[in-house]
Amino acid sequence: MTRLEVRRRALRHDLVRQPAPARRAGLTWPRLPAAAEVAIIGAGYLGYALVRLAVRADHHAAFVHAAELWRAERWLHLDVEPSLNHLVAASPALAEAVGYYYGLLHFIVTPLVLGWLYRGRPPAFPRLRSALVLATSAANIVFWTWPVAPPRYSVPGMTDILVSHHVLGAADPHGPDRLVNLYAAMPSLHVAWATWCAVAVITATRSRWRHLAWLYPWVTVLVVLASANHFLLDAAGGLAVLGLGLLGTAGKQRRPCDRHRGAAARQDPAGRGAPPMSTVTITARPTAGAGPAGAPRTAFVLAGGTALGALQAGIVRALYERGIVPDLLAATSAGALNAAFLASRPPTVATAEHWRPSGAGCVAATSSRSGRLWSGSGDYAVED
């Protein structure tokens, strides 16, 4: 069986030093140091802004595409944009609120959610960040190849809310509008980013209130339609590119014990003389009744003790990130709490939300020691 041991000093263990056997999920790349993450995200946003600025969309093509979208919406009886626009335009206070929401909120909320994921939810960060980058890249391709004029230009009778109420200098001929591609309505990145924020909150938390995060993309859809900046089909396009990003970063985890079973048998077929530190990552030995045809199985043995329970939270997360999934769980005391979480909703264990300092002797999962464990470089060992 496979046994987990917690060491109190830093170790050069194979789980970090040897090539990771588990494949990353899809197009996901790992969590990098904070400076590198900020540089990559900044470069990605700069690329997005440069595409919108540099691409000189065909004016005629943009209006032709807008007319096609408008005809399709009318045929489907989805042409709700004029009603929402007229409702908002009739109220100066509501119009200003909509204008500032459209102009500012997606630039504030999205970076805040990224920072929260990086600091507070490290295991969830790589895939969600990668999905956001892929979705934005896909949107840039559409901006480049299929320009669309927004409803405020292409649908008669629509009021440009930002211009009519001088929101963020939109009415200024030398204002920010002259620095962007005005025909980049399809897809709506406002909707894509807002929906990404909701997905991030819902998948990275366990609060019973987490589904309230869906209100953010719903309100964003209403705002982009009421402000006459997007068609309803543009909002659907935003959902589509986000779906592509999430699909591109999804992947089935492979069990390394299956992948390396042959190598383990060649190294020590009798199971004797194995080195103290495993050189084949994690491989369980075949035992009677271990499964179909005596197939090996992987077991996590979680010991008791409050401090060890907090450390196990980081260990199990790191193992799951590398595709090491248990078939069996054995635990006692504080380890049993982690095992209960793990058995009921894998790969969740008792996390920082549950391991809070309750006294001088309690090691919280948010301490610097367990923080290193979350990133896969902490003081732990995996031995056969």
mmCIF file of C-alpha atoms in Angstrom:
data_model
loop_
_atom_site.group_PDB
_atom_site.id
_atom_site.type_symbol
_atom_site.label_atom_id
_atom_site.label_comp_id
_atom_site.label_asym_id
_atom_site.label_seq_id
_atom_site.Cartn_x
_atom_site.Cartn_y
_atom_site.Cartn_z
ATOM 1 C CA MET A 1 0.000 0.000 0.000
ATOM 2 C CA THR A 2 1.079 3.613 -0.459
ATOM 3 C CA ARG A 3 1.974 5.549 2.679
ATOM 4 C CA LEU A 4 2.225 9.317 3.206
ATOM 5 C CA GLU A 5 4.758 10.684 5.669
ATOM 6 C CA VAL A 6 5.164 14.282 6.840
ATOM 7 C CA ARG A 7 8.750 15.377 7.515
ATOM 8 C CA ARG A 8 9.617 18.402 9.603
ATOM 9 C CA ARG A 9 12.573 19.469 7.482
ATOM 10 C CA ALA A 10 12.864 20.268 3.787
ATOM 11 C CA LEU A 11 13.511 17.229 1.600
ATOM 12 C CA ARG A 12 14.693 16.705 -1.947
ATOM 13 C CA HIS A 13 11.894 14.369 -2.823
ATOM 14 C CA ASP A 14 11.069 12.773 -6.126
ATOM 15 C CA LEU A 15 7.600 14.274 -6.316
ATOM 16 C CA VAL A 16 9.171 17.646 -7.122
ATOM 17 C CA ARG A 17 12.593 16.778 -8.529
ATOM 18 C CA GLN A 18 11.532 14.066 -10.963
ATOM 19 C CA PRO A 19 9.478 14.818 -14.101
ATOM 20 C CA ALA A 20 5.824 14.935 -13.187
ATOM 21 C CA PRO A 21 4.018 11.923 -14.644
ATOM 22 C CA ALA A 22 0.573 13.497 -14.709
ATOM 23 C CA ARG A 23 -0.330 15.497 -17.740
ATOM 24 C CA ARG A 24 -1.546 19.026 -17.384
ATOM 25 C CA ALA A 25 -5.194 19.574 -18.135
ATOM 26 C CA GLY A 26 -5.508 20.574 -21.786
ATOM 27 C CA LEU A 27 -3.783 23.871 -22.540
ATOM 28 C CA THR A 28 -3.351 24.805 -18.892
ATOM 29 C CA TRP A 29 0.080 25.975 -17.788
ATOM 30 C CA PRO A 30 1.196 25.956 -14.134
ATOM 31 C CA ARG A 31 1.011 28.728 -11.577
ATOM 32 C CA LEU A 32 4.081 30.950 -11.897
ATOM 33 C CA PRO A 33 5.676 33.455 -9.508
ATOM 34 C CA ALA A 34 3.569 36.545 -8.973
ATOM 35 C CA ALA A 35 5.826 38.834 -11.035
ATOM 36 C CA ALA A 36 5.684 36.456 -14.004
ATOM 37 C CA GLU A 37 1.904 36.137 -13.756
ATOM 38 C CA VAL A 38 1.450 39.912 -13.678
ATOM 39 C CA ALA A 39 3.779 40.285 -16.671
ATOM 40 C CA ILE A 40 1.942 37.624 -18.696
ATOM 41 C CA ILE A 41 -1.515 38.987 -17.922
ATOM 42 C CA GLY A 42 -0.327 42.541 -18.601
ATOM 43 C CA ALA A 43 1.165 41.471 -21.927
ATOM 44 C CA GLY A 44 -2.057 39.658 -22.785
ATOM 45 C CA TYR A 45 -4.158 42.730 -22.089
ATOM 46 C CA LEU A 46 -1.723 44.915 -24.010
ATOM 47 C CA GLY A 47 -2.055 42.541 -26.961
ATOM 48 C CA TYR A 48 -5.837 42.750 -26.719
ATOM 49 C CA ALA A 49 -5.711 46.549 -26.669
ATOM 50 C CA LEU A 50 -3.234 46.693 -29.564
ATOM 51 C CA VAL A 51 -5.413 44.448 -31.717
ATOM 52 C CA ARG A 52 -8.415 46.675 -31.086
ATOM 53 C CA LEU A 53 -6.277 49.738 -31.843
ATOM 54 C CA ALA A 54 -4.268 48.452 -34.796
ATOM 55 C CA VAL A 55 -6.929 46.589 -36.736
ATOM 56 C CA ARG A 56 -8.626 48.991 -39.101
ATOM 57 C CA ALA A 57 -11.867 47.178 -39.662
ATOM 58 C CA ASP A 58 -13.657 47.445 -42.968
ATOM 59 C CA HIS A 59 -16.434 49.970 -42.316
ATOM 60 C CA HIS A 60 -18.732 48.445 -44.919
ATOM 61 C CA ALA A 61 -18.145 44.862 -43.707
ATOM 62 C CA ALA A 62 -18.789 45.857 -40.082
ATOM 63 C CA PHE A 63 -22.200 47.308 -40.940
ATOM 64 C CA VAL A 64 -23.079 44.385 -43.191
ATOM 65 C CA HIS A 65 -22.313 41.947 -40.367
ATOM 66 C CA ALA A 66 -24.293 44.060 -37.906
ATOM 67 C CA ALA A 67 -27.282 44.043 -40.277
ATOM 68 C CA GLU A 68 -27.042 40.251 -40.528
ATOM 69 C CA LEU A 69 -27.066 39.894 -36.749
ATOM 70 C CA TRP A 70 -29.994 42.283 -36.415
ATOM 71 C CA ARG A 71 -32.029 40.395 -39.039
ATOM 72 C CA ALA A 72 -31.293 37.107 -37.295
ATOM 73 C CA GLU A 73 -32.399 38.487 -33.929
ATOM 74 C CA ARG A 74 -35.618 39.876 -35.358
ATOM 75 C CA TRP A 75 -36.352 36.578 -37.077
ATOM 76 C CA LEU A 76 -35.781 34.793 -33.750
ATOM 77 C CA HIS A 77 -37.799 37.457 -31.862
ATOM 78 C CA LEU A 78 -34.751 38.265 -29.710
ATOM 79 C CA ASP A 79 -34.533 41.958 -30.615
ATOM 80 C CA VAL A 80 -34.719 43.270 -27.037
ATOM 81 C CA GLU A 81 -31.993 45.911 -27.397
ATOM 82 C CA PRO A 82 -34.221 48.916 -28.355
ATOM 83 C CA SER A 83 -36.615 48.348 -25.440
ATOM 84 C CA LEU A 84 -33.809 48.138 -22.886
ATOM 85 C CA ASN A 85 -31.995 51.098 -24.419
ATOM 86 C CA HIS A 86 -35.050 53.352 -24.388
ATOM 87 C CA LEU A 87 -35.840 52.345 -20.788
ATOM 88 C CA VAL A 88 -32.364 53.309 -19.584
ATOM 89 C CA ALA A 89 -32.104 56.459 -21.702
ATOM 90 C CA ALA A 90 -35.282 57.823 -20.101
ATOM 91 C CA SER A 91 -33.629 57.929 -16.640
ATOM 92 C CA PRO A 92 -30.457 60.046 -16.325
ATOM 93 C CA ALA A 93 -29.431 58.360 -13.066
ATOM 94 C CA LEU A 94 -29.923 54.875 -14.484
ATOM 95 C CA ALA A 95 -28.154 55.826 -17.700
ATOM 96 C CA GLU A 96 -25.082 57.080 -15.835
ATOM 97 C CA ALA A 97 -25.012 53.957 -13.679
ATOM 98 C CA VAL A 98 -25.160 51.778 -16.789
ATOM 99 C CA GLY A 99 -22.471 53.856 -18.490
ATOM 100 C CA TYR A 100 -19.985 53.657 -15.632
ATOM 101 C CA TYR A 101 -20.739 49.967 -15.105
ATOM 102 C CA TYR A 102 -19.963 49.311 -18.774
ATOM 103 C CA GLY A 103 -16.859 51.473 -18.825
ATOM 104 C CA LEU A 104 -15.192 50.441 -15.572
ATOM 105 C CA LEU A 105 -16.396 47.308 -13.842
ATOM 106 C CA HIS A 106 -14.852 44.653 -16.077
ATOM 107 C CA PHE A 107 -11.438 46.329 -15.679
ATOM 108 C CA ILE A 108 -11.788 46.216 -11.876
ATOM 109 C CA VAL A 109 -13.542 42.944 -11.040
ATOM 110 C CA THR A 110 -11.589 40.643 -13.370
ATOM 111 C CA PRO A 111 -8.104 41.533 -11.994
ATOM 112 C CA LEU A 112 -9.440 41.302 -8.435
ATOM 113 C CA VAL A 113 -10.756 37.785 -9.057
ATOM 114 C CA LEU A 114 -7.443 36.793 -10.648
ATOM 115 C CA GLY A 115 -5.547 38.079 -7.619
ATOM 116 C CA TRP A 116 -7.901 36.314 -5.220
ATOM 117 C CA LEU A 117 -7.451 33.020 -7.083
ATOM 118 C CA TYR A 118 -3.670 33.398 -7.109
ATOM 119 C CA ARG A 119 -3.388 34.145 -3.396
ATOM 120 C CA GLY A 120 -6.331 32.248 -1.933
ATOM 121 C CA ARG A 121 -7.066 29.376 -4.320
ATOM 122 C CA PRO A 122 -3.735 28.257 -5.836
ATOM 123 C CA PRO A 123 -4.962 24.838 -7.087
ATOM 124 C CA ALA A 124 -7.808 26.455 -9.039
ATOM 125 C CA PHE A 125 -5.727 29.298 -10.480
ATOM 126 C CA PRO A 126 -3.831 27.620 -13.378
ATOM 127 C CA ARG A 127 -6.820 26.319 -15.304
ATOM 128 C CA LEU A 128 -9.037 29.370 -14.729
ATOM 129 C CA ARG A 129 -6.279 31.818 -15.663
ATOM 130 C CA SER A 130 -5.428 29.802 -18.751
ATOM 131 C CA ALA A 131 -9.084 29.663 -19.784
ATOM 132 C CA LEU A 132 -9.376 33.449 -19.503
ATOM 133 C CA VAL A 133 -6.278 34.000 -21.645
ATOM 134 C CA LEU A 134 -7.481 31.537 -24.299
ATOM 135 C CA ALA A 135 -10.960 33.082 -24.412
ATOM 136 C CA THR A 136 -9.528 36.590 -24.845
ATOM 137 C CA SER A 137 -7.183 35.356 -27.578
ATOM 138 C CA ALA A 138 -10.078 33.729 -29.427
ATOM 139 C CA ALA A 139 -12.052 36.977 -29.192
ATOM 140 C CA ASN A 140 -9.124 38.903 -30.697
ATOM 141 C CA ILE A 141 -9.160 36.582 -33.700
ATOM 142 C CA VAL A 142 -12.855 37.285 -34.255
ATOM 143 C CA PHE A 143 -12.303 41.039 -33.872
ATOM 144 C CA TRP A 144 -9.646 40.812 -36.552
ATOM 145 C CA THR A 145 -11.512 38.638 -39.034
ATOM 146 C CA TRP A 146 -15.213 39.466 -38.557
ATOM 147 C CA PRO A 147 -15.808 43.121 -37.572
ATOM 148 C CA VAL A 148 -19.256 44.102 -36.320
ATOM 149 C CA ALA A 149 -20.634 47.592 -35.752
ATOM 150 C CA PRO A 150 -22.397 47.970 -32.379
ATOM 151 C CA PRO A 151 -26.153 48.704 -32.242
ATOM 152 C CA ARG A 152 -25.539 52.349 -31.320
ATOM 153 C CA TYR A 153 -24.180 52.835 -34.859
ATOM 154 C CA SER A 154 -26.110 50.278 -36.872
ATOM 155 C CA VAL A 155 -29.670 50.197 -35.472
ATOM 156 C CA PRO A 156 -31.836 53.305 -36.058
ATOM 157 C CA GLY A 157 -33.293 54.949 -32.966
ATOM 158 C CA MET A 158 -30.702 53.653 -30.481
ATOM 159 C CA THR A 159 -29.122 56.064 -27.970
ATOM 160 C CA ASP A 160 -25.406 55.894 -27.250
ATOM 161 C CA ILE A 161 -25.646 55.994 -23.449
ATOM 162 C CA LEU A 162 -21.983 56.774 -22.773
ATOM 163 C CA VAL A 163 -21.868 59.609 -25.317
ATOM 164 C CA SER A 164 -25.221 61.170 -24.426
ATOM 165 C CA HIS A 165 -24.280 61.362 -20.731
ATOM 166 C CA HIS A 166 -20.570 62.169 -21.221
ATOM 167 C CA VAL A 167 -19.471 59.051 -19.336
ATOM 168 C CA LEU A 168 -15.662 58.694 -19.104
ATOM 169 C CA GLY A 169 -15.113 61.260 -21.847
ATOM 170 C CA ALA A 170 -16.981 59.254 -24.483
ATOM 171 C CA ALA A 171 -18.408 62.419 -26.046
ATOM 172 C CA ASP A 172 -14.961 64.001 -26.447
ATOM 173 C CA PRO A 173 -13.742 63.766 -30.067
ATOM 174 C CA HIS A 174 -10.230 63.342 -28.660
ATOM 175 C CA GLY A 175 -11.395 60.945 -25.934
ATOM 176 C CA PRO A 176 -10.776 57.218 -25.475
ATOM 177 C CA ASP A 177 -13.080 56.157 -28.333
ATOM 178 C CA ARG A 178 -10.558 57.323 -30.891
ATOM 179 C CA LEU A 179 -7.988 54.889 -29.452
ATOM 180 C CA VAL A 180 -9.982 51.694 -29.954
ATOM 181 C CA ASN A 181 -11.507 49.664 -32.738
ATOM 182 C CA LEU A 182 -15.148 50.719 -32.679
ATOM 183 C CA TYR A 183 -16.201 47.687 -34.715
ATOM 184 C CA ALA A 184 -15.198 44.993 -32.206
ATOM 185 C CA ALA A 185 -18.672 44.182 -30.911
ATOM 186 C CA MET A 186 -18.591 40.443 -31.605
ATOM 187 C CA PRO A 187 -17.971 38.680 -29.244
ATOM 188 C CA SER A 188 -18.705 40.641 -26.082
ATOM 189 C CA LEU A 189 -15.673 40.350 -23.807
ATOM 190 C CA HIS A 190 -17.660 42.146 -21.101
ATOM 191 C CA VAL A 191 -19.960 39.119 -20.971
ATOM 192 C CA ALA A 192 -17.113 36.613 -21.359
ATOM 193 C CA TRP A 193 -15.079 38.114 -18.516
ATOM 194 C CA ALA A 194 -18.080 38.546 -16.208
ATOM 195 C CA THR A 195 -19.115 34.922 -16.756
ATOM 196 C CA TRP A 196 -15.523 33.821 -16.135
ATOM 197 C CA CYS A 197 -15.582 35.648 -12.791
ATOM 198 C CA ALA A 198 -18.765 33.813 -11.816
ATOM 199 C CA VAL A 199 -17.334 30.443 -12.863
ATOM 200 C CA ALA A 200 -14.178 31.160 -10.858
ATOM 201 C CA VAL A 201 -16.088 32.012 -7.680
ATOM 202 C CA ILE A 202 -18.441 29.049 -7.990
ATOM 203 C CA THR A 203 -15.788 26.430 -8.741
ATOM 204 C CA ALA A 204 -13.195 27.676 -6.260
ATOM 205 C CA THR A 205 -15.440 28.086 -3.199
ATOM 206 C CA ARG A 206 -17.831 25.924 -1.211
ATOM 207 C CA SER A 207 -20.071 28.615 0.253
ATOM 208 C CA ARG A 208 -23.793 28.026 0.017
ATOM 209 C CA TRP A 209 -24.065 31.567 -1.378
ATOM 210 C CA ARG A 210 -21.538 31.103 -4.177
ATOM 211 C CA HIS A 211 -24.194 30.779 -6.899
ATOM 212 C CA LEU A 212 -25.135 34.405 -6.323
ATOM 213 C CA ALA A 213 -22.062 35.125 -8.439
ATOM 214 C CA TRP A 214 -24.217 34.372 -11.494
ATOM 215 C CA LEU A 215 -25.888 37.738 -10.916
ATOM 216 C CA TYR A 216 -22.757 39.476 -12.201
ATOM 217 C CA PRO A 217 -22.876 38.091 -15.781
ATOM 218 C CA TRP A 218 -26.660 38.439 -15.916
ATOM 219 C CA VAL A 219 -26.479 42.129 -14.990
ATOM 220 C CA THR A 220 -23.576 42.566 -17.419
ATOM 221 C CA VAL A 221 -25.688 41.191 -20.282
ATOM 222 C CA LEU A 222 -28.434 43.705 -19.477
ATOM 223 C CA VAL A 223 -25.889 46.545 -19.312
ATOM 224 C CA VAL A 224 -24.195 45.799 -22.641
ATOM 225 C CA LEU A 225 -27.595 45.572 -24.352
ATOM 226 C CA ALA A 226 -29.100 48.640 -22.688
ATOM 227 C CA SER A 227 -26.030 50.769 -23.430
ATOM 228 C CA ALA A 228 -26.349 49.891 -27.154
ATOM 229 C CA ASN A 229 -22.816 48.545 -27.262
ATOM 230 C CA HIS A 230 -23.650 44.928 -28.121
ATOM 231 C CA PHE A 231 -26.285 42.756 -29.735
ATOM 232 C CA LEU A 232 -27.726 39.837 -27.819
ATOM 233 C CA LEU A 233 -25.875 37.546 -30.218
ATOM 234 C CA ASP A 234 -22.638 39.335 -29.275
ATOM 235 C CA ALA A 235 -23.307 38.273 -25.678
ATOM 236 C CA ALA A 236 -23.846 34.709 -26.896
ATOM 237 C CA GLY A 237 -20.524 34.982 -28.721
ATOM 238 C CA GLY A 238 -18.840 35.986 -25.463
ATOM 239 C CA LEU A 239 -20.215 32.867 -23.800
ATOM 240 C CA ALA A 240 -18.994 30.804 -26.753
ATOM 241 C CA VAL A 241 -15.367 32.010 -26.563
ATOM 242 C CA LEU A 242 -15.346 31.460 -22.805
ATOM 243 C CA GLY A 243 -16.681 27.953 -23.383
ATOM 244 C CA LEU A 244 -13.834 27.353 -25.819
ATOM 245 C CA GLY A 245 -11.333 28.563 -23.234
ATOM 246 C CA LEU A 246 -12.736 26.282 -20.540
ATOM 247 C CA LEU A 247 -12.930 23.359 -22.952
ATOM 248 C CA GLY A 248 -9.353 23.938 -24.105
ATOM 249 C CA THR A 249 -8.061 23.805 -20.541
ATOM 250 C CA ALA A 250 -10.059 20.733 -19.553
ATOM 251 C CA GLY A 251 -8.399 17.356 -19.495
ATOM 252 C CA LYS A 252 -8.811 13.950 -17.933
ATOM 253 C CA GLN A 253 -6.353 13.187 -15.177
ATOM 254 C CA ARG A 254 -4.243 10.092 -15.712
ATOM 255 C CA ARG A 255 -3.249 7.886 -12.831
ATOM 256 C CA PRO A 256 0.530 7.699 -12.683
ATOM 257 C CA CYS A 257 0.384 4.336 -10.908
ATOM 258 C CA ASP A 258 -1.038 2.820 -14.115
ATOM 259 C CA ARG A 259 1.507 4.581 -16.273
ATOM 260 C CA HIS A 260 4.528 3.473 -14.236
ATOM 261 C CA ARG A 261 3.401 0.040 -13.120
ATOM 262 C CA GLY A 262 5.782 -1.711 -15.502
ATOM 263 C CA ALA A 263 8.765 0.422 -14.471
ATOM 264 C CA ALA A 264 8.082 -0.292 -10.807
ATOM 265 C CA ALA A 265 7.941 -4.046 -11.405
ATOM 266 C CA ARG A 266 11.227 -3.977 -13.337
ATOM 267 C CA GLN A 267 12.975 -2.013 -10.628
ATOM 268 C CA ASP A 268 11.914 -4.222 -7.709
ATOM 269 C CA PRO A 269 9.604 -7.047 -8.766
ATOM 270 C CA ALA A 270 9.559 -8.634 -5.326
ATOM 271 C CA GLY A 271 8.967 -5.407 -3.510
ATOM 272 C CA ARG A 272 12.223 -5.785 -1.522
ATOM 273 C CA GLY A 273 15.169 -3.439 -1.236
ATOM 274 C CA ALA A 274 13.208 -0.386 -2.378
ATOM 275 C CA PRO A 275 14.945 2.924 -1.578
ATOM 276 C CA PRO A 276 13.537 4.999 1.280
ATOM 277 C CA MET A 277 12.378 7.606 -1.223
ATOM 278 C CA SER A 278 10.263 6.400 -4.127
ATOM 279 C CA THR A 279 11.852 6.828 -7.549
ATOM 280 C CA VAL A 280 8.698 5.910 -9.426
ATOM 281 C CA THR A 281 6.469 8.517 -7.835
ATOM 282 C CA ILE A 282 3.587 6.568 -6.251
ATOM 283 C CA THR A 283 2.984 2.912 -7.037
ATOM 284 C CA ALA A 284 1.001 0.522 -4.870
ATOM 285 C CA ARG A 285 2.088 -3.096 -4.574
ATOM 286 C CA PRO A 286 -0.347 -5.799 -5.721
ATOM 287 C CA THR A 287 -2.072 -7.451 -2.797
ATOM 288 C CA ALA A 288 -4.664 -10.150 -2.559
ATOM 289 C CA GLY A 289 -8.122 -8.809 -3.211
ATOM 290 C CA ALA A 290 -6.800 -5.410 -4.204
ATOM 291 C CA GLY A 291 -9.084 -5.200 -7.204
ATOM 292 C CA PRO A 292 -9.862 -6.923 -10.502
ATOM 293 C CA ALA A 293 -7.184 -9.509 -11.263
ATOM 294 C CA GLY A 294 -5.143 -8.281 -8.289
ATOM 295 C CA ALA A 295 -4.567 -4.856 -9.863
ATOM 296 C CA PRO A 296 -2.525 -2.437 -7.698
ATOM 297 C CA ARG A 297 -4.398 0.186 -5.770
ATOM 298 C CA THR A 298 -3.267 3.468 -4.221
ATOM 299 C CA ALA A 299 -4.080 4.275 -0.596
ATOM 300 C CA PHE A 300 -3.721 7.503 1.349
ATOM 301 C CA VAL A 301 -3.045 6.976 5.071
ATOM 302 C CA LEU A 302 -3.778 10.195 6.966
ATOM 303 C CA ALA A 303 -2.519 10.370 10.552
ATOM 304 C CA GLY A 304 -4.040 12.262 13.449
ATOM 305 C CA GLY A 305 -2.912 15.459 15.126
ATOM 306 C CA THR A 306 -4.194 18.958 14.439
ATOM 307 C CA ALA A 307 -0.943 20.199 12.908
ATOM 308 C CA LEU A 308 -0.662 17.145 10.654
ATOM 309 C CA GLY A 309 -4.263 17.581 9.577
ATOM 310 C CA ALA A 310 -3.509 21.108 8.406
ATOM 311 C CA LEU A 311 -0.424 19.943 6.532
ATOM 312 C CA GLN A 312 -2.355 17.133 4.858
ATOM 313 C CA ALA A 313 -4.624 19.698 3.215
ATOM 314 C CA GLY A 314 -1.694 21.006 1.206
ATOM 315 C CA ILE A 315 -0.235 17.563 0.563
ATOM 316 C CA VAL A 316 -3.428 16.128 -0.905
ATOM 317 C CA ARG A 317 -3.940 19.152 -3.113
ATOM 318 C CA ALA A 318 -0.387 18.806 -4.459
ATOM 319 C CA LEU A 319 -0.891 15.097 -5.136
ATOM 320 C CA TYR A 320 -4.145 15.682 -7.004
ATOM 321 C CA GLU A 321 -2.487 18.364 -9.123
ATOM 322 C CA ARG A 322 -0.048 15.647 -10.242
ATOM 323 C CA GLY A 323 -2.775 13.140 -11.018
ATOM 324 C CA ILE A 324 -2.193 10.965 -7.932
ATOM 325 C CA VAL A 325 -5.670 9.785 -6.959
ATOM 326 C CA PRO A 326 -6.429 7.351 -4.092
ATOM 327 C CA ASP A 327 -8.470 4.182 -4.341
ATOM 328 C CA LEU A 328 -8.480 3.669 -0.569
ATOM 329 C CA LEU A 329 -8.450 6.015 2.406
ATOM 330 C CA ALA A 330 -7.326 5.141 5.937
ATOM 331 C CA ALA A 331 -7.305 7.834 8.594
ATOM 332 C CA THR A 332 -7.665 8.676 12.247
ATOM 333 C CA SER A 333 -8.498 11.751 14.318
ATOM 334 C CA ALA A 334 -7.741 14.970 12.394
ATOM 335 C CA GLY A 335 -6.756 12.911 9.363
ATOM 336 C CA ALA A 336 -10.238 11.385 9.383
ATOM 337 C CA LEU A 337 -11.700 14.857 8.879
ATOM 338 C CA ASN A 338 -9.590 15.290 5.752
ATOM 339 C CA ALA A 339 -10.522 11.778 4.584
ATOM 340 C CA ALA A 340 -14.228 12.550 5.014
ATOM 341 C CA PHE A 341 -13.937 15.669 2.876
ATOM 342 C CA LEU A 342 -11.854 13.814 0.314
ATOM 343 C CA ALA A 343 -14.271 10.881 0.061
ATOM 344 C CA SER A 344 -17.374 13.049 -0.214
ATOM 345 C CA ARG A 345 -16.205 15.637 -2.746
ATOM 346 C CA PRO A 346 -12.752 14.952 -4.186
ATOM 347 C CA PRO A 347 -10.280 16.564 -4.472
ATOM 348 C CA THR A 348 -11.488 18.713 -1.568
ATOM 349 C CA VAL A 349 -9.963 18.215 1.865
ATOM 350 C CA ALA A 350 -10.333 20.325 4.970
ATOM 351 C CA THR A 351 -8.772 23.513 3.627
ATOM 352 C CA ALA A 352 -7.830 26.944 4.890
ATOM 353 C CA GLU A 353 -11.520 27.638 5.453
ATOM 354 C CA HIS A 354 -11.575 24.874 8.084
ATOM 355 C CA TRP A 355 -8.009 24.866 9.457
ATOM 356 C CA ARG A 356 -7.886 28.185 11.286
ATOM 357 C CA PRO A 357 -5.468 28.895 14.162
ATOM 358 C CA SER A 358 -7.274 28.005 17.383
ATOM 359 C CA GLY A 359 -4.312 28.298 19.698
ATOM 360 C CA ALA A 360 -0.563 28.450 19.966
ATOM 361 C CA GLY A 361 -0.200 24.788 19.010
ATOM 362 C CA CYS A 362 -2.347 24.868 15.868
ATOM 363 C CA VAL A 363 -0.642 25.072 12.481
ATOM 364 C CA ALA A 364 -3.072 26.662 10.055
ATOM 365 C CA ALA A 365 -3.284 25.663 6.402
ATOM 366 C CA THR A 366 -2.641 29.294 5.499
ATOM 367 C CA SER A 367 0.782 29.431 7.180
ATOM 368 C CA SER A 368 3.939 29.840 5.135
ATOM 369 C CA ARG A 369 4.789 26.166 5.633
ATOM 370 C CA SER A 370 1.481 24.841 4.297
ATOM 371 C CA GLY A 371 1.481 27.518 1.608
ATOM 372 C CA ARG A 372 4.593 25.870 0.178
ATOM 373 C CA LEU A 373 2.840 22.545 0.382
ATOM 374 C CA TRP A 374 0.014 23.878 -1.783
ATOM 375 C CA SER A 375 2.505 24.826 -4.463
ATOM 376 C CA GLY A 376 4.065 21.373 -4.380
ATOM 377 C CA SER A 377 7.418 22.328 -2.841
ATOM 378 C CA GLY A 378 6.814 21.800 0.867
ATOM 379 C CA ASP A 379 8.362 19.519 3.472
ATOM 380 C CA TYR A 380 6.698 16.229 2.712
ATOM 381 C CA ALA A 381 7.638 12.848 1.340
ATOM 382 C CA VAL A 382 5.809 10.067 -0.432
ATOM 383 C CA GLU A 383 7.215 6.608 0.193
ATOM 384 C CA ASP A 384 6.247 3.044 -0.703
#
